[in-house]
Short mmCIF file of C-alpha atoms in Angstrom, two decimals:
data_model
loop_
_atom_site.label_atom_id
_atom_site.label_comp_id
_atom_site.label_asym_id
_atom_site.label_seq_id
_atom_site.Cartn_x
_atom_site.Cartn_y
_atom_site.Cartn_z
CA MET A 152 -30.72 -18.06 -1.39
CA LEU A 153 -30.42 -16.72 2.14
CA ARG A 154 -32.79 -19.44 3.31
CA VAL A 155 -30.45 -22.01 1.77
CA LEU A 156 -27.48 -20.46 3.59
CA GLU A 157 -29.41 -20.60 6.86
CA ALA A 158 -29.64 -24.35 6.38
CA CYS A 159 -25.85 -24.65 5.95
CA PRO A 160 -24.32 -23.47 9.26
CA LEU A 161 -21.13 -25.50 8.64
CA LEU A 162 -20.44 -23.87 5.26
CA GLU A 163 -16.74 -22.98 4.89
CA VAL A 164 -16.47 -21.52 1.36
CA LEU A 165 -19.05 -19.47 -0.55
CA HIS A 166 -18.65 -18.49 -4.22
CA LEU A 167 -20.95 -15.89 -5.79
CA ASP A 168 -20.42 -15.75 -9.55
CA SER A 169 -22.23 -13.06 -11.60
CA VAL A 170 -25.23 -12.91 -9.28
CA HIS A 171 -28.18 -10.83 -10.48
CA PHE A 172 -31.69 -10.26 -9.18
CA THR A 173 -34.51 -9.71 -11.65
CA PHE A 174 -36.25 -7.20 -9.37
CA LEU A 175 -35.21 -3.75 -8.21
CA SER A 176 -33.66 -3.05 -4.83
CA ASP A 177 -36.72 -1.13 -3.58
CA GLU A 178 -38.84 -4.23 -4.31
CA ALA A 179 -36.71 -6.51 -2.15
CA GLU A 180 -38.80 -6.07 1.01
CA GLY A 181 -41.67 -7.89 -0.64
CA PHE A 182 -39.55 -11.02 -0.94
CA GLY A 183 -39.23 -11.53 2.80
CA LEU A 184 -35.52 -11.01 3.37
CA PRO A 185 -34.43 -12.16 6.85
CA GLU A 186 -34.50 -9.41 9.47
CA THR A 187 -31.35 -10.80 11.09
CA ALA A 188 -28.12 -11.88 9.45
CA VAL A 189 -27.43 -15.51 8.64
CA MET A 190 -24.80 -16.80 11.06
CA LEU A 191 -22.02 -18.73 9.28
CA SER A 192 -19.39 -19.16 11.97
CA CYS A 193 -17.38 -21.73 9.98
CA LEU A 194 -17.10 -19.56 6.86
CA ARG A 195 -13.45 -19.12 5.89
CA ARG A 196 -13.77 -17.53 2.47
CA VAL A 197 -16.33 -15.61 0.44
CA ARG A 198 -15.38 -15.21 -3.20
CA VAL A 199 -17.37 -12.79 -5.36
CA LYS A 200 -16.90 -12.62 -9.12
CA GLN A 201 -18.87 -9.83 -10.73
CA GLY A 202 -18.65 -8.22 -14.15
CA SER A 203 -21.02 -5.29 -13.75
CA PRO A 204 -22.77 -3.27 -11.03
CA GLN A 205 -25.46 -5.29 -9.30
CA TRP A 206 -26.93 -4.56 -5.89
CA ALA A 207 -27.77 -8.25 -5.38
CA VAL A 208 -24.27 -9.10 -4.16
CA ARG A 209 -24.24 -6.26 -1.66
CA SER A 210 -27.62 -7.38 -0.35
CA ILE A 211 -26.46 -10.97 0.13
CA LEU A 212 -23.21 -9.99 1.83
CA SER A 213 -24.98 -7.59 4.16
CA HIS A 214 -27.15 -10.48 5.38
CA ILE A 215 -24.23 -12.80 6.22
CA MET A 216 -22.50 -12.82 9.59
CA ALA A 217 -19.07 -14.40 9.14
CA ALA A 218 -16.28 -15.25 11.55
CA ARG A 219 -13.48 -12.75 12.09
CA HIS A 220 -11.02 -14.95 10.17
CA CYS A 221 -13.20 -15.04 7.03
CA CYS A 222 -11.61 -13.55 3.90
CA LEU A 223 -13.82 -11.51 1.57
CA GLU A 224 -12.44 -11.80 -1.97
CA ILE A 225 -13.88 -9.77 -4.86
CA ILE A 226 -12.94 -10.21 -8.52
CA VAL A 227 -14.43 -7.96 -11.18
CA GLY A 228 -13.88 -7.35 -14.87
CA SER A 229 -13.51 -3.81 -16.18
CA ALA A 230 -14.06 -2.09 -12.87
CA SER A 231 -15.05 1.34 -11.71
CA LEU A 232 -15.99 2.80 -8.37
CA LYS A 233 -19.61 2.04 -9.18
CA VAL A 234 -18.83 -1.67 -9.34
CA LEU A 235 -16.80 -1.59 -6.14
CA THR A 236 -19.37 0.33 -4.10
CA ASP A 237 -22.22 -1.72 -5.56
CA VAL A 238 -20.60 -5.02 -4.61
CA VAL A 239 -19.06 -4.28 -1.22
CA PRO A 240 -21.54 -3.54 1.58
CA SER A 241 -21.20 -0.13 3.15
CA TRP A 242 -19.69 -0.03 6.62
CA LEU A 243 -23.10 0.44 8.20
CA ASP A 244 -24.42 -2.66 6.43
CA ALA A 245 -21.35 -4.81 7.07
CA LYS A 246 -20.45 -3.68 10.57
CA GLY A 247 -20.15 -6.74 12.74
CA LYS A 248 -20.97 -9.08 9.86
CA PHE A 249 -17.47 -9.24 8.39
CA PRO A 250 -15.56 -8.32 11.55
CA GLY A 251 -12.23 -9.14 9.93
CA LEU A 252 -12.46 -5.95 7.85
CA SER A 253 -12.12 -3.81 10.96
CA LEU A 254 -9.00 -5.77 11.97
CA ILE A 255 -6.96 -4.83 8.88
CA SER A 256 -3.50 -3.75 10.01
CA HIS A 257 -1.71 -3.91 6.63
CA LEU A 258 -3.21 -2.69 3.36
CA ASP A 259 -1.40 -3.53 0.12
CA ILE A 260 -2.47 -1.74 -3.10
CA ARG A 261 -0.80 -2.49 -6.42
CA LEU A 262 -1.55 -0.88 -9.78
CA LEU A 263 0.16 -3.09 -12.33
CA GLY A 264 0.68 -2.86 -16.08
CA GLY A 265 -2.41 -2.40 -18.24
CA GLY A 266 -4.49 -1.01 -15.38
CA GLU A 267 -4.61 -4.22 -13.36
CA LEU A 268 -5.41 -3.43 -9.75
CA SER A 269 -4.83 -5.68 -6.75
CA ILE A 270 -5.75 -4.86 -3.15
CA LYS A 271 -5.11 -7.00 -0.11
CA GLY A 272 -6.02 -6.34 3.51
CA ILE A 273 -4.23 -8.33 6.20
CA GLY A 274 -5.37 -8.62 9.80
CA SER A 275 -4.05 -10.80 12.62
CA GLY A 276 -1.56 -12.36 10.20
CA ALA A 277 -4.15 -13.54 7.67
CA ASP A 278 -5.78 -12.14 4.53
CA VAL A 279 -9.24 -10.75 5.34
CA PHE A 280 -9.92 -8.76 2.15
CA LYS A 281 -8.89 -9.13 -1.50
CA PHE A 282 -9.92 -7.15 -4.55
CA ASP A 283 -8.67 -7.84 -8.08
CA THR A 284 -9.58 -6.42 -11.46
CA THR A 285 -7.92 -6.40 -14.86
CA THR A 286 -8.83 -2.79 -15.65
CA PHE A 287 -9.63 -0.14 -13.07
CA LEU A 288 -10.94 3.19 -14.31
CA ASP A 289 -11.02 5.30 -11.15
CA TYR A 290 -7.71 4.52 -9.44
CA PRO A 291 -7.21 8.06 -8.05
CA GLN A 292 -10.26 7.55 -5.84
CA ILE A 293 -9.68 3.98 -4.68
CA LEU A 294 -8.05 4.96 -1.38
CA PRO A 295 -10.77 7.40 -0.23
CA VAL A 296 -13.51 4.99 -1.28
CA LEU A 297 -11.94 2.10 0.62
CA GLY A 298 -11.71 4.28 3.71
CA ARG A 299 -15.41 5.08 3.46
CA ILE A 300 -16.55 1.53 2.71
CA PHE A 301 -14.88 0.13 5.79
CA PRO A 302 -12.78 2.24 8.14
CA MET A 303 -9.60 0.55 9.32
CA PRO A 304 -8.99 1.75 12.89
CA LEU A 305 -6.06 -0.65 13.40
CA LEU A 306 -4.23 0.12 10.15
CA GLU A 307 -0.49 0.37 10.83
CA ARG A 308 1.18 -0.46 7.52
CA LEU A 309 0.39 0.74 3.99
CA THR A 310 1.99 -0.41 0.73
CA VAL A 311 1.19 1.41 -2.53
CA ILE A 312 2.82 0.27 -5.77
CA ASN A 313 2.78 2.71 -8.72
CA CYS A 314 1.23 5.60 -6.82
CA ARG A 315 1.80 8.30 -9.44
CA ASP A 316 -0.37 11.43 -9.74
CA HIS A 317 -2.81 10.69 -6.94
CA ALA A 318 -1.48 12.89 -4.15
CA GLU A 319 -4.81 14.43 -3.10
CA ALA A 320 -6.57 11.08 -2.81
CA PHE A 321 -3.58 9.67 -0.96
CA ALA A 322 -3.53 12.60 1.47
CA GLU A 323 -7.25 12.18 2.18
CA PHE A 324 -6.72 8.53 3.03
CA LEU A 325 -3.77 9.27 5.31
CA ASP A 326 -5.78 11.91 7.12
CA ARG A 327 -8.46 9.29 7.88
CA HIS A 328 -5.95 6.73 9.15
CA ARG A 329 -3.66 8.43 11.63
CA THR A 330 -2.52 5.12 13.14
CA ILE A 331 -0.25 4.27 10.19
CA GLN A 332 3.32 3.65 11.35
CA ALA A 333 4.98 2.33 8.18
CA ILE A 334 4.51 3.26 4.51
CA SER A 335 6.07 1.73 1.41
CA LEU A 336 5.76 3.72 -1.84
CA SER A 337 6.77 2.79 -5.36
CA GLY A 338 6.84 5.25 -8.24
CA ALA A 339 6.07 8.36 -6.20
CA GLU A 340 6.44 11.78 -7.83
CA PRO A 341 7.52 14.99 -6.01
CA LYS A 342 3.90 16.01 -5.39
CA MET A 343 3.28 12.71 -3.64
CA MET A 344 6.32 13.10 -1.41
CA GLU A 345 5.36 16.66 -0.55
CA ILE A 346 2.30 15.54 1.41
CA PHE A 347 4.65 14.06 4.03
CA ARG A 348 5.99 17.50 4.88
CA VAL A 349 4.99 18.60 8.37
CA THR A 350 3.79 22.21 8.48
CA PRO A 351 2.14 24.32 11.19
CA THR A 352 -1.24 23.56 9.60
CA ARG A 353 -0.84 19.97 8.39
CA HIS A 354 0.68 16.85 9.90
CA LEU A 355 -0.38 13.71 8.06
CA CYS A 356 0.67 10.35 9.50
CA PRO A 357 1.63 11.60 12.97
CA SER A 358 2.58 8.02 13.94
CA LEU A 359 4.87 7.41 10.95
CA ARG A 360 8.15 5.79 11.97
CA GLU A 361 9.25 3.92 8.85
CA LEU A 362 9.23 4.97 5.19
CA VAL A 363 10.29 2.89 2.18
CA ILE A 364 10.57 4.55 -1.23
CA GLU A 365 11.27 2.58 -4.41
CA GLN A 366 11.96 3.96 -7.89
CA CYS A 367 10.63 7.36 -6.86
CA ASN A 368 11.25 10.38 -9.08
CA VAL A 369 12.26 12.72 -6.27
CA SER A 370 15.32 14.94 -6.08
CA ALA A 371 17.78 14.51 -3.25
CA ALA A 372 17.26 18.08 -2.01
CA HIS A 373 13.47 17.71 -1.96
CA LEU A 374 13.59 14.41 -0.10
CA VAL A 375 15.98 15.74 2.53
CA ASP A 376 13.92 18.88 3.05
CA VAL A 377 10.64 16.98 3.45
CA LEU A 378 12.00 14.32 5.77
CA LYS A 379 13.82 16.79 8.00
CA SER A 380 10.44 18.29 8.80
CA ARG A 381 9.48 14.91 10.32
CA ILE A 382 12.54 14.63 12.55
CA ARG A 383 12.21 15.78 16.12
CA PRO A 384 14.09 17.74 17.15
CA GLY A 385 15.43 18.99 13.83
CA PRO A 386 16.44 22.18 12.03
CA THR A 387 13.25 22.39 9.96
CA SER A 388 10.94 20.45 12.27
CA VAL A 389 7.63 22.10 13.08
CA PHE A 390 6.05 19.28 15.07
CA PRO A 391 2.89 20.15 16.98
CA GLU A 392 3.33 20.18 20.74
CA ASP A 393 1.17 17.05 21.17
CA SER A 394 3.22 15.02 18.68
CA THR A 395 5.63 12.43 20.04
CA THR A 396 6.55 10.31 17.00
CA SER A 397 9.49 11.06 14.73
CA LEU A 398 10.53 9.30 11.53
CA ARG A 399 13.17 6.75 12.53
CA HIS A 400 13.91 4.55 9.54
CA LEU A 401 14.19 5.23 5.80
CA LYS A 402 14.80 2.62 3.12
CA ILE A 403 15.71 3.76 -0.40
CA ILE A 404 15.42 1.30 -3.29
CA ARG A 405 16.60 2.21 -6.80
CA CYS A 406 15.91 5.95 -6.54
CA LEU A 407 18.36 7.33 -9.10
CA HIS A 408 18.23 10.97 -7.98
CA ILE A 409 19.15 10.31 -4.34
CA THR A 410 22.83 11.06 -3.85
CA ARG A 411 25.29 9.67 -1.33
CA ALA A 412 25.60 13.14 0.15
CA ALA A 413 21.84 13.25 0.78
CA VAL A 414 21.96 9.83 2.43
CA ALA A 415 24.83 10.94 4.66
CA GLU A 416 22.91 14.06 5.69
CA LEU A 417 19.82 12.04 6.60
CA GLU A 418 21.90 9.48 8.49
CA GLU A 419 22.68 12.19 11.02
CA HIS A 420 19.04 12.04 12.11
CA LEU A 421 17.68 8.55 11.35
CA VAL A 422 18.61 5.08 10.16
CA VAL A 423 18.95 4.99 6.36
CA GLU A 424 19.14 1.78 4.35
CA CYS A 425 19.93 1.71 0.63
CA ALA A 426 19.19 -1.25 -1.62
#
């Protein structure tokens, strides 16, 4: 197949649907795989549809060198981390071959009804990564795994819809991506909000300037207490000496426990928008 791709340098769209190899991965060397990647500079979209773990897709993708504007789209059935990591090349395999992945500045993750999961990575104003599945079994670990598959050094904006009960995984991801400046959360519980508290020993998202919370089950007192720790200077702020960024903008959407008094108190320190 790679030989066929070599003969199609003007290829713009590549679909891989339920690809399987009949031999094992450790037998692949005997089939004469190209030592260098196949250059497909016109490739705009790679769409992978896979129902079960199969190393064949990862092998093919790791031997393709696409343009930076190419979008890698993966669709799987009942998914687990095993499927995701078996389909997507590791960062070492894909480095330089799908350069758009390293340009992701906005990551959008949505867990919808029935376990449907949708992920979109946007870089330079265009989609460069998409992942969709109807049932995802390991959602608490999706953020850490994504960060390990391909680091996102330019990530500035993160959107997470229905982010309940995954605070530890979320904190691990934030710790890996300290460039994030804006976060939008839907459905966050108190434990999730607590990770934004700045303490003498932990300061996740040191560049965070904008926070949007929607339908979050957080009390007014808890929200005020956590966010005041991110305001510099502030009564409960414990910013490290080398920190220069303070939370500047808060948007609250349909959070029933947030009172007008809490909003007024926060407005003394930052811009607050209610919708």
